[in-house]
Short mmCIF file of C-alpha atoms (C1' of nucleotides) in Angstrom, two decimals:
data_model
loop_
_atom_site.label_atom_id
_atom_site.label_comp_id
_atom_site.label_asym_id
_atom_site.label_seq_id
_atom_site.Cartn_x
_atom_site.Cartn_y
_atom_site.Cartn_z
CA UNK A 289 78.15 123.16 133.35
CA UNK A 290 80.41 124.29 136.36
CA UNK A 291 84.35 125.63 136.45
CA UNK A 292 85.01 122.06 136.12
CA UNK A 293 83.81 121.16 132.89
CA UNK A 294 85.19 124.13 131.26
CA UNK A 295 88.90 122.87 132.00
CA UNK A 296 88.16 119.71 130.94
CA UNK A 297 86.82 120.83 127.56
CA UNK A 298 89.76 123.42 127.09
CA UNK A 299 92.07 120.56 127.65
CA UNK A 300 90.27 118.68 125.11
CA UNK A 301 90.18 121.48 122.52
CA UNK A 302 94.09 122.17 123.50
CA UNK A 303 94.44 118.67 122.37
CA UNK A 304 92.74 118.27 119.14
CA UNK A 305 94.72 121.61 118.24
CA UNK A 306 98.04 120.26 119.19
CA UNK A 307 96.95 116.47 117.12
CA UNK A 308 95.92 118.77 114.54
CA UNK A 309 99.25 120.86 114.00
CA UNK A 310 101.52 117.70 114.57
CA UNK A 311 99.72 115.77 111.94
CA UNK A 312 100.07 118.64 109.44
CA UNK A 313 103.56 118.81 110.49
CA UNK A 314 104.48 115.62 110.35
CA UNK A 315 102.80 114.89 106.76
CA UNK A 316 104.53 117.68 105.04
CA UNK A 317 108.40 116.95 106.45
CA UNK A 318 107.37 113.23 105.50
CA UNK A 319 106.60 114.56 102.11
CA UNK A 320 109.85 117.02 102.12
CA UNK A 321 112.21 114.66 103.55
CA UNK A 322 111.30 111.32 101.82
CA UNK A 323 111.38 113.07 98.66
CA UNK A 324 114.77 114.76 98.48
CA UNK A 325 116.79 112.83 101.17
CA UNK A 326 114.78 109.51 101.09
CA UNK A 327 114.29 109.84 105.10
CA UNK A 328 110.99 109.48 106.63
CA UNK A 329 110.30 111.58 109.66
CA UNK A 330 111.33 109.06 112.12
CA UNK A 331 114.85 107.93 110.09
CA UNK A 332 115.73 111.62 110.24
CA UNK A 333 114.58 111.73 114.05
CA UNK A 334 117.26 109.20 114.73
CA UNK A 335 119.83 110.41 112.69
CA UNK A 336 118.97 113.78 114.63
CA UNK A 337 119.13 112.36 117.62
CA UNK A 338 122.57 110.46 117.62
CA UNK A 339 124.04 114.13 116.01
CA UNK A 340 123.12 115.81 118.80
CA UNK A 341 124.60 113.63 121.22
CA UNK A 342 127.96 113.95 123.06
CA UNK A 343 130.02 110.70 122.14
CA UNK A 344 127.55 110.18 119.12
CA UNK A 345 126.35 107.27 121.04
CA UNK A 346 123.10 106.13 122.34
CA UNK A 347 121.56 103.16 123.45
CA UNK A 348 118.37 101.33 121.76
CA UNK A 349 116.10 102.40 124.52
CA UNK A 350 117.30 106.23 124.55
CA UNK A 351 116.45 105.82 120.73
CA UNK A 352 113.25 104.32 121.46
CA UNK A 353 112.43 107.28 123.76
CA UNK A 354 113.80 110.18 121.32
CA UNK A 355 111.13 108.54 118.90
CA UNK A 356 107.99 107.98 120.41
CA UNK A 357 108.56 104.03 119.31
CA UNK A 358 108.06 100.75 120.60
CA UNK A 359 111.59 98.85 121.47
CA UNK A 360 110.55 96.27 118.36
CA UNK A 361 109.92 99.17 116.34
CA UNK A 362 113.48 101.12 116.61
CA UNK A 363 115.32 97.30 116.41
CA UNK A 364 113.77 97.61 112.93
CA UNK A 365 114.30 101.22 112.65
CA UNK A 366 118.11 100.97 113.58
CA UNK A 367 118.01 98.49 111.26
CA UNK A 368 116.98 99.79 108.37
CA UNK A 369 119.78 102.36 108.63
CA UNK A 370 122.15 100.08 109.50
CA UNK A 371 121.42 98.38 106.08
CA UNK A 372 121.39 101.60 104.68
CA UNK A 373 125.27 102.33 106.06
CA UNK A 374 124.08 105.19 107.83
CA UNK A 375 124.78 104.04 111.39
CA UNK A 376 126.37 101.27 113.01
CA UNK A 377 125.59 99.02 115.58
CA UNK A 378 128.53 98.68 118.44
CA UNK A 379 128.52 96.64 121.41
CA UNK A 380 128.65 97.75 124.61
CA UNK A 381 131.79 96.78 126.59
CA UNK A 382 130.70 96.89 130.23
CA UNK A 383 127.26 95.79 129.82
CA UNK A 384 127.03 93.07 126.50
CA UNK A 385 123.12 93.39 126.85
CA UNK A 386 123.68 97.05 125.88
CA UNK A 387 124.13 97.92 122.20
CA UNK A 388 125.35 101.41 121.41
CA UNK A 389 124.60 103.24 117.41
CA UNK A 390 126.83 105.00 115.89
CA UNK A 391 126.24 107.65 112.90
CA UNK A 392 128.72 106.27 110.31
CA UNK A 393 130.21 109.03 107.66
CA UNK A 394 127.96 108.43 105.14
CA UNK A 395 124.86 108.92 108.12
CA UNK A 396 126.25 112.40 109.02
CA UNK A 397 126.95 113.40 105.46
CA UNK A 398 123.21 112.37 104.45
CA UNK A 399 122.03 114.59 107.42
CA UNK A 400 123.79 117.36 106.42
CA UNK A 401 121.88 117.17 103.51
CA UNK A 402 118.63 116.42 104.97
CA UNK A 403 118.71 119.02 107.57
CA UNK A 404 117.93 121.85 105.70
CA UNK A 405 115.35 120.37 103.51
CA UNK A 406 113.81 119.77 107.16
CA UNK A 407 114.15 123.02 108.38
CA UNK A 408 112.41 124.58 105.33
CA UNK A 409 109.95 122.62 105.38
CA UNK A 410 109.08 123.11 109.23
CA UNK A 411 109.50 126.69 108.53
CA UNK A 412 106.69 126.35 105.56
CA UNK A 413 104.11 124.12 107.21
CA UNK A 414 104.04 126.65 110.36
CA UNK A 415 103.60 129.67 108.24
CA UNK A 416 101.11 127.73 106.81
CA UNK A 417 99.73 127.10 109.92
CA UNK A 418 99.91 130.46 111.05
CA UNK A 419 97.14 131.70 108.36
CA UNK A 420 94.37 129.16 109.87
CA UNK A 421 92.34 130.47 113.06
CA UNK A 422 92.49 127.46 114.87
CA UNK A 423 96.26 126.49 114.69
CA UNK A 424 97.26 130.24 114.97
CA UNK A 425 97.47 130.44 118.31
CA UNK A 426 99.77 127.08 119.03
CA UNK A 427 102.34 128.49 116.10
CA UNK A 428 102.92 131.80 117.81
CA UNK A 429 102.95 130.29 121.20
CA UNK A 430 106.08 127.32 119.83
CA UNK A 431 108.82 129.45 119.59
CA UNK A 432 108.27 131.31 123.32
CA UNK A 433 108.78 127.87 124.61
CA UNK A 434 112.20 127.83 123.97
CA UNK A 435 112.92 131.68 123.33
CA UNK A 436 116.46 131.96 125.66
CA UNK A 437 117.95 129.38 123.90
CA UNK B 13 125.47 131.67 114.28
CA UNK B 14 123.34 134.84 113.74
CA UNK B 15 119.92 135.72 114.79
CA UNK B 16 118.55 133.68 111.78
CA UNK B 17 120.34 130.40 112.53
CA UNK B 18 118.66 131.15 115.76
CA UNK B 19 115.35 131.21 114.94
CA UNK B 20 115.67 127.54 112.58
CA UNK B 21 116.93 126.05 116.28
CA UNK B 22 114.20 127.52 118.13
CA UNK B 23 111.58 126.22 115.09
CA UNK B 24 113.20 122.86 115.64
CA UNK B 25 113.68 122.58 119.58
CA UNK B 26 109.61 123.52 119.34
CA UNK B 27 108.67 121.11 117.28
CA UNK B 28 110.19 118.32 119.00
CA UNK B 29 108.88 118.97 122.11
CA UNK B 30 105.09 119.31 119.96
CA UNK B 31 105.97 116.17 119.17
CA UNK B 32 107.04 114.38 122.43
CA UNK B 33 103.91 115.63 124.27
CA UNK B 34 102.15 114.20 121.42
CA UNK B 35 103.63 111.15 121.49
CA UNK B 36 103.43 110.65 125.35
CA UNK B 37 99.21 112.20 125.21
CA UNK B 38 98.90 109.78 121.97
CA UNK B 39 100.22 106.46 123.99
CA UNK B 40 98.13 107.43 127.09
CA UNK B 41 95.04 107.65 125.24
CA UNK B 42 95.69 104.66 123.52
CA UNK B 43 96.12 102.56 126.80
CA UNK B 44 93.46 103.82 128.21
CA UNK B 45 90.96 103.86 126.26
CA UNK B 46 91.76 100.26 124.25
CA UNK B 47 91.59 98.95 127.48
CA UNK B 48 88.14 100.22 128.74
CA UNK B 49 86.42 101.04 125.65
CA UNK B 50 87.94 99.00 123.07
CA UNK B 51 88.36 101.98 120.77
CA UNK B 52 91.96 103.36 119.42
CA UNK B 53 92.55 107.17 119.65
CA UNK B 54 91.45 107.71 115.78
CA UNK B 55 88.57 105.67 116.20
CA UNK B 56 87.30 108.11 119.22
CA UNK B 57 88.21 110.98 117.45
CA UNK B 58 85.71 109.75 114.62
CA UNK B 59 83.24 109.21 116.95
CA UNK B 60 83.54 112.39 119.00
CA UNK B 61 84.31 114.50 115.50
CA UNK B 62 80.86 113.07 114.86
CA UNK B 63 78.99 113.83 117.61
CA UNK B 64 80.18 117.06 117.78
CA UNK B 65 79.07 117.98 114.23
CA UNK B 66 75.58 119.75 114.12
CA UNK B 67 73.61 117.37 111.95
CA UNK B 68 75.76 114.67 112.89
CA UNK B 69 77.03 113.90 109.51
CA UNK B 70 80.41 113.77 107.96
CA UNK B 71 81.50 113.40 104.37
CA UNK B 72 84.61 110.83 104.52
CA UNK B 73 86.93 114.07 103.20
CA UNK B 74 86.02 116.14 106.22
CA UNK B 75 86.51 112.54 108.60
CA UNK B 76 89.67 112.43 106.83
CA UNK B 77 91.02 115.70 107.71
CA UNK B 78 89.64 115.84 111.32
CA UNK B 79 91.55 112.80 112.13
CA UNK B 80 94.59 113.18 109.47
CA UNK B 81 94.57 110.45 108.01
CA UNK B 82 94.39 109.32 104.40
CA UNK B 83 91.47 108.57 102.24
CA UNK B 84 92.45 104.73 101.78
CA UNK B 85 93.04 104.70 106.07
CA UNK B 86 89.83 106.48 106.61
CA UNK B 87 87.69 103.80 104.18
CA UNK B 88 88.94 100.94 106.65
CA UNK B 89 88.31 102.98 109.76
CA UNK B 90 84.92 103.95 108.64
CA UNK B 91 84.14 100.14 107.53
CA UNK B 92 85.53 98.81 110.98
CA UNK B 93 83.49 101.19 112.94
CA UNK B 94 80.22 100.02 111.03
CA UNK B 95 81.12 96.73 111.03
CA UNK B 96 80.94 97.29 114.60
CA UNK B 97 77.39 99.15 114.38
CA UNK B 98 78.89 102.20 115.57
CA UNK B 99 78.31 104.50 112.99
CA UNK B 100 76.13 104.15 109.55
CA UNK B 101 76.60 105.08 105.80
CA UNK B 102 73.99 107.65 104.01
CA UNK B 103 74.35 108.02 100.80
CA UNK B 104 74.64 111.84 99.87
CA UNK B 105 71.18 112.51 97.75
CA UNK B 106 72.38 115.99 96.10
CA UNK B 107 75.95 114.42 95.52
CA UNK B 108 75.89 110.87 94.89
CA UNK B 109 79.47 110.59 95.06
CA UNK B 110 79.77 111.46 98.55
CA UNK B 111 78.90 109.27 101.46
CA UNK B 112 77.59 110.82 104.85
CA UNK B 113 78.48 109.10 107.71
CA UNK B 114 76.29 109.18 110.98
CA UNK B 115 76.30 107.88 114.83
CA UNK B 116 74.58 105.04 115.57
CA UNK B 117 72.60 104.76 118.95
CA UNK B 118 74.85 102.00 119.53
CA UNK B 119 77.80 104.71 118.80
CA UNK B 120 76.80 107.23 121.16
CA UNK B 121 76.29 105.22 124.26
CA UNK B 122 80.18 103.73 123.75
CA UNK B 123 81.22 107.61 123.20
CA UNK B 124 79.52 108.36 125.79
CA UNK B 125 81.00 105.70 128.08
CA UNK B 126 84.16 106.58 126.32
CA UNK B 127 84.46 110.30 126.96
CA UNK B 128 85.42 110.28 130.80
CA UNK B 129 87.73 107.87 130.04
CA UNK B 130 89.13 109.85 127.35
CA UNK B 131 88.92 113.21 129.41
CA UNK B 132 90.66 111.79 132.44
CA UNK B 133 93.61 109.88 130.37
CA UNK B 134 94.26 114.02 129.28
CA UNK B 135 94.09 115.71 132.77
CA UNK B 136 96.60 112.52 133.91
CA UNK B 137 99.24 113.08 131.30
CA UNK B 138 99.15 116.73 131.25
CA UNK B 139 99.99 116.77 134.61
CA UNK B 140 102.70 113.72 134.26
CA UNK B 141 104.14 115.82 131.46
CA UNK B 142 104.15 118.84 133.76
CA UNK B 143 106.67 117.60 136.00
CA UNK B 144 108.82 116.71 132.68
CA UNK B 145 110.75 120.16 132.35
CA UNK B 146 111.35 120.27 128.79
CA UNK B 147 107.18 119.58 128.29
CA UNK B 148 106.43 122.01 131.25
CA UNK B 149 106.37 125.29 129.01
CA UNK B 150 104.18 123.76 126.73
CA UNK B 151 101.90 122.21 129.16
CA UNK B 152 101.31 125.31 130.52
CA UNK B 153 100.67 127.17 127.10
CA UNK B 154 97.97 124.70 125.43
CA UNK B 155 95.24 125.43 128.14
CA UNK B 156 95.70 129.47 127.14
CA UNK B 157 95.11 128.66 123.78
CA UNK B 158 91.47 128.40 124.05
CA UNK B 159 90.84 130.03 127.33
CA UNK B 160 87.53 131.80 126.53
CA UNK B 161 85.75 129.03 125.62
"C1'" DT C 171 127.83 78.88 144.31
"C1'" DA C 172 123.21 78.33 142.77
"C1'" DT C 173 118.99 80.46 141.35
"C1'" DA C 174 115.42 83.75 141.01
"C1'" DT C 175 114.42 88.47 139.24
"C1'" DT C 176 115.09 92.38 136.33
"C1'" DT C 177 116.80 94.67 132.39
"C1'" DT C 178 117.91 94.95 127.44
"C1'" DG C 179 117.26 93.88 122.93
"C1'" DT C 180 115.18 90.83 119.09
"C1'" DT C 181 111.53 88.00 116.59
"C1'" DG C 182 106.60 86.12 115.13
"C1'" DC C 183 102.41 87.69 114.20
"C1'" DA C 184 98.37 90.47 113.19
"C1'" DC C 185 96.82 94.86 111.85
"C1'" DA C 186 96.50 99.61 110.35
"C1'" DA C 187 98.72 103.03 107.31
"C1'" DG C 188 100.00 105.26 102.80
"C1'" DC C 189 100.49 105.20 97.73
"C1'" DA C 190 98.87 104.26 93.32
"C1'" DA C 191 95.32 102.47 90.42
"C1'" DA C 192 90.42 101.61 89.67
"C1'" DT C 193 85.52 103.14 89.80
"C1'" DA C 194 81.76 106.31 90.00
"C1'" DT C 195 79.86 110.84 89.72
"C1'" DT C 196 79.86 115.71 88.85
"C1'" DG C 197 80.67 120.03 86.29
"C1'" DC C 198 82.33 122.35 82.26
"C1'" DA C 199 83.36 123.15 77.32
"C1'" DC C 200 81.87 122.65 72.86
"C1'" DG D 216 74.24 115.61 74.23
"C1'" DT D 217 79.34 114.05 74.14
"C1'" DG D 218 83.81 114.29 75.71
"C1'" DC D 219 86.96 115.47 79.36
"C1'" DA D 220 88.99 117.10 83.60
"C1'" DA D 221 88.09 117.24 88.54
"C1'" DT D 222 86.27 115.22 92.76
"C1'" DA D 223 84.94 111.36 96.00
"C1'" DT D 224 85.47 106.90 97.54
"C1'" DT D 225 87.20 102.25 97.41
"C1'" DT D 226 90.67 98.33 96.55
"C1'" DG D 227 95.47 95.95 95.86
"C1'" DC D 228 99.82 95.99 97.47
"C1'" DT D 229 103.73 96.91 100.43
"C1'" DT D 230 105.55 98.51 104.62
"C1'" DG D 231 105.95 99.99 109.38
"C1'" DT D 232 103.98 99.38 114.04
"C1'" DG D 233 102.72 97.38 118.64
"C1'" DC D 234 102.04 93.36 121.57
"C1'" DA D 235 103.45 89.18 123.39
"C1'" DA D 236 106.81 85.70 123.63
"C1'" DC D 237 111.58 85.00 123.59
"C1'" DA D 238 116.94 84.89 124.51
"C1'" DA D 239 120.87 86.79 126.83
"C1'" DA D 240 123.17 89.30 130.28
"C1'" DA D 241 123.17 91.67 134.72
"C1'" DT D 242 121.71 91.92 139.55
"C1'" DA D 243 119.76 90.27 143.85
"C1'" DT D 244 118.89 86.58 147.19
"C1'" DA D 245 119.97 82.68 149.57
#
DNA sequence: TATATTTTGTTGCACAAGCAAATATTGCAC
DNA sequence: GTGCAATATTTGCTTGTGCAACAAAATATA
């Protein structure tokens, strides 16, 4: 057992603690959002997404990106939502392959309600996190990431 | 916007960059190890959970919550794996409603073969997701995590 | 212009996931 | 001991996912 094996199990512990704290993440907002905004975690992901972007546009591949999700899986995603009235499909103009989605009124306004209902719950499930030994570590280390911002 | 608003954005800029390494380790892992082991990421992480575990024996609960997943998704996991001769059921003696499960011979050889592929699909997307700048600080953090080990 | 290649998005299909209900076993109250 | 709540695992059902095959539009090549 050399230098060399030690990285490659602390890469392999850093992993299982980072799979860990996403799945208990990701179950409770499931949990939170489905239940009070009827969103699951990927929906609200998209809805997200398309807030935080300039024109309030974006293509299905930038979606597919933003989501971790196959290109089959966000044509069904997008349209979901689109039955849904929460965002609308618009073509493209310059290239007709392209198709642009659009939040619609009725996708912000369901956001707006969504988004704090998300950001409790994140706020929960890491304090949660925080108390167990293993996951400790990750939690404190999240919000240094991104501290300037 | 005050320092609490502040601290919700930096909560929520964390967590989606937990969850885009995730996602881009996850896929990796998946390719990888599908293609040269014919295993998905949860079904190593049963096998490895259990080879790890000092009398190499699970209860389906603890299986459950090392790869967080449900009961019902664990059952099927567990049945496909010993379909395969990978692993066997015990039945629990002192608690005859629990169910032990335990590595095969069969199951530790593929793990075995398994594991470098597993290690080196990590070290390749870490270091693919260290030239990604928004994944870069986090990158860098998970290894720190569990640095004396 | 004609045609091959690449890019973008959608569909058919098979499979794995979660939820709720069913079953089996344990522990506790009386 | 009998009844009853809690725990552990499995099964039925529905839904979301990825892969591979596809169609349509753009781009490159000749």
């Amino acid at each position: 057992m050399g230098i060399k094996d030690d990285a490659v199990e602390v890469r392999a512990q850093g992993w299982r603690t980072l799979a860990a704290l996403h799945g208990l993440i990701e179950a409770e907002l499931e949990r939170s959002l489905q239940g009070q905004a009827r969103l699951s975690v990927v929906e609200y992901t998209v809805l997200d997404a398309l807030s935080r972007q300039d024109g309030w546009h974006m293509r299905m591949q930038q979606l597919a990106r933003a989501t971790a999700l196959s290109a089959s899986a966000t044509t069904r995603l997008v349209n979901r939502l689109e039955d849904r009235g929460l965002l609308t499909r618009i073509l493209c103009a310059d290239d007709r392959r392209g198709i642009y989605t659009e939040l619609t009124d009725s996708g912000s306004k369901l956001l707006a309600e969504a988004r704090p209902v998300h950001d409790a719950a994140l706020e929960r499930t890491l304090a949660e996190a925080q108390q167990v030994p293993e996951l400790a570590p990750l939690v404190d280390a999240l919000p240094r990431l991104h501290a300037g911002v």
